[in-house]
mmCIF file of C-alpha atoms in Angstrom:
data_model
loop_
_atom_site.group_PDB
_atom_site.id
_atom_site.type_symbol
_atom_site.label_atom_id
_atom_site.label_comp_id
_atom_site.label_asym_id
_atom_site.label_seq_id
_atom_site.Cartn_x
_atom_site.Cartn_y
_atom_site.Cartn_z
ATOM 1 C CA MET A 30 -6.401 19.848 -4.406
ATOM 2 C CA LYS A 31 -5.921 16.430 -5.967
ATOM 3 C CA TYR A 32 -6.451 14.219 -2.905
ATOM 4 C CA GLY A 33 -8.444 16.483 -0.610
ATOM 5 C CA PHE A 34 -7.178 18.027 2.619
ATOM 6 C CA LEU A 35 -9.085 15.862 5.079
ATOM 7 C CA ASN A 36 -8.257 12.679 3.210
ATOM 8 C CA CYS A 37 -4.575 13.584 3.232
ATOM 9 C CA LEU A 38 -4.452 14.047 6.994
ATOM 10 C CA GLY A 39 -6.912 11.305 7.849
ATOM 11 C CA SER A 40 -6.104 8.210 9.809
ATOM 12 C CA ILE A 41 -4.800 5.358 7.720
ATOM 13 C CA LYS A 42 -7.667 3.282 9.139
ATOM 14 C CA ARG A 43 -10.139 5.388 7.160
ATOM 15 C CA ALA A 44 -8.297 5.145 3.840
ATOM 16 C CA ARG A 45 -9.948 3.417 0.927
ATOM 17 C CA ASN A 46 -8.933 -0.283 0.561
ATOM 18 C CA ILE A 47 -7.255 -0.385 3.987
ATOM 19 C CA ASP A 48 -8.834 -2.996 6.235
ATOM 20 C CA ASN A 49 -7.979 -3.418 9.916
ATOM 21 C CA CYS A 50 -5.268 -5.997 9.208
ATOM 22 C CA ILE A 51 -3.436 -3.763 6.722
ATOM 23 C CA ALA A 52 -3.930 -0.710 8.953
ATOM 24 C CA LEU A 53 -2.309 -2.487 11.904
ATOM 25 C CA LYS A 54 0.657 -3.526 9.789
ATOM 26 C CA LEU A 55 1.053 0.001 8.418
ATOM 27 C CA THR A 56 0.976 1.406 11.937
ATOM 28 C CA GLU A 57 3.698 -1.070 12.942
ATOM 29 C CA ILE A 58 5.988 0.288 10.214
ATOM 30 C CA GLY A 59 5.292 3.921 11.163
ATOM 31 C CA VAL A 60 2.587 4.789 8.655
ATOM 32 C CA HIS A 61 -0.225 6.514 10.564
ATOM 33 C CA THR A 62 -1.793 8.781 7.955
ATOM 34 C CA ILE A 63 -2.571 8.670 4.276
ATOM 35 C CA SER A 64 0.023 11.396 3.851
ATOM 36 C CA ASP A 65 2.643 9.106 5.448
ATOM 37 C CA LEU A 66 1.696 6.389 2.955
ATOM 38 C CA ARG A 67 1.962 8.773 0.006
ATOM 39 C CA VAL A 68 5.446 9.839 1.071
ATOM 40 C CA LEU A 69 6.585 6.233 1.425
ATOM 41 C CA GLY A 70 4.811 4.879 -1.644
ATOM 42 C CA ALA A 71 3.024 1.570 -2.133
ATOM 43 C CA VAL A 72 6.099 -0.456 -3.074
ATOM 44 C CA GLU A 73 8.255 0.696 -0.169
ATOM 45 C CA ALA A 74 5.378 0.273 2.285
ATOM 46 C CA TYR A 75 4.783 -3.260 0.998
ATOM 47 C CA LEU A 76 8.493 -4.121 1.262
ATOM 48 C CA ARG A 77 8.620 -2.845 4.842
ATOM 49 C CA ILE A 78 5.514 -4.815 5.780
ATOM 50 C CA ARG A 79 6.966 -7.939 4.218
ATOM 51 C CA GLU A 80 10.247 -7.452 6.093
ATOM 52 C CA ARG A 81 8.564 -6.686 9.426
ATOM 53 C CA PHE A 82 6.100 -9.574 9.168
ATOM 54 C CA SER A 83 8.336 -12.103 7.420
ATOM 55 C CA GLU A 84 6.903 -15.003 9.420
ATOM 56 C CA ARG A 85 3.452 -14.401 7.935
ATOM 57 C CA ILE A 86 2.204 -14.891 4.418
ATOM 58 C CA ILE A 87 1.778 -11.462 2.853
ATOM 59 C CA ARG A 88 -0.263 -11.548 -0.342
ATOM 60 C CA LYS A 89 1.858 -9.411 -2.650
ATOM 61 C CA SER A 90 -0.715 -8.416 -5.245
ATOM 62 C CA TYR A 91 -3.469 -7.705 -2.741
ATOM 63 C CA TYR A 92 -1.311 -5.555 -0.474
ATOM 64 C CA LEU A 93 0.399 -3.662 -3.289
ATOM 65 C CA PHE A 94 -2.829 -2.880 -5.075
ATOM 66 C CA CYS A 95 -4.674 -1.890 -1.890
ATOM 67 C CA LEU A 96 -1.850 0.434 -0.879
ATOM 68 C CA GLU A 97 -1.675 2.053 -4.315
ATOM 69 C CA GLY A 98 -5.447 2.422 -4.402
ATOM 70 C CA ALA A 99 -5.363 4.103 -0.989
ATOM 71 C CA ILE A 100 -2.714 6.545 -2.205
ATOM 72 C CA LEU A 101 -4.809 7.406 -5.270
ATOM 73 C CA ASN A 102 -8.111 7.253 -3.334
ATOM 74 C CA ILE A 103 -9.582 4.726 -5.761
ATOM 75 C CA ASN A 104 -10.755 1.157 -5.422
ATOM 76 C CA TRP A 105 -7.809 -1.154 -6.074
ATOM 77 C CA HIS A 106 -9.852 -2.987 -8.710
ATOM 78 C CA ASP A 107 -9.814 0.238 -10.741
ATOM 79 C CA LEU A 108 -6.021 0.327 -11.068
ATOM 80 C CA SER A 109 -5.014 -0.171 -14.678
ATOM 81 C CA ILE A 110 -3.426 -3.436 -15.734
ATOM 82 C CA ASN A 111 -0.300 -1.473 -16.665
ATOM 83 C CA ARG A 112 -0.065 0.128 -13.214
ATOM 84 C CA LYS A 113 -0.514 -3.251 -11.521
ATOM 85 C CA ARG A 114 2.235 -4.684 -13.705
ATOM 86 C CA GLU A 115 4.548 -1.745 -12.862
ATOM 87 C CA LEU A 116 4.030 -2.271 -9.130
ATOM 88 C CA LEU A 117 4.768 -5.990 -9.362
ATOM 89 C CA GLU A 118 7.875 -5.332 -11.468
ATOM 90 C CA GLN A 119 9.155 -2.823 -8.911
ATOM 91 C CA VAL A 120 8.785 -5.370 -6.113
ATOM 92 C CA TYR A 121 10.451 -8.030 -8.243
ATOM 93 C CA TRP A 122 13.347 -5.616 -8.891
ATOM 94 C CA TYR A 123 13.962 -5.288 -5.122
ATOM 95 C CA GLN A 124 13.967 -9.043 -4.420
#
């Protein structure tokens, strides 16, 4: 299994790259498990967080990369430059 059974069903609070602040925001938008995040995807999750918490400054790159890293179960620093660029372009497309 690519992601691992326990990791897939685990609480979003235990996901790689997800600190308490991001976990609380994900919970607010209905993302409770890593599986929920995978279904939604990093870009859509980021857009929902940004919409829900519009009064706060949401650091686009940090959130996007942390969410994608959590989905892939890798440190966000290990995302390729191309993947980071793709994520940012997708968010830009929706603005």
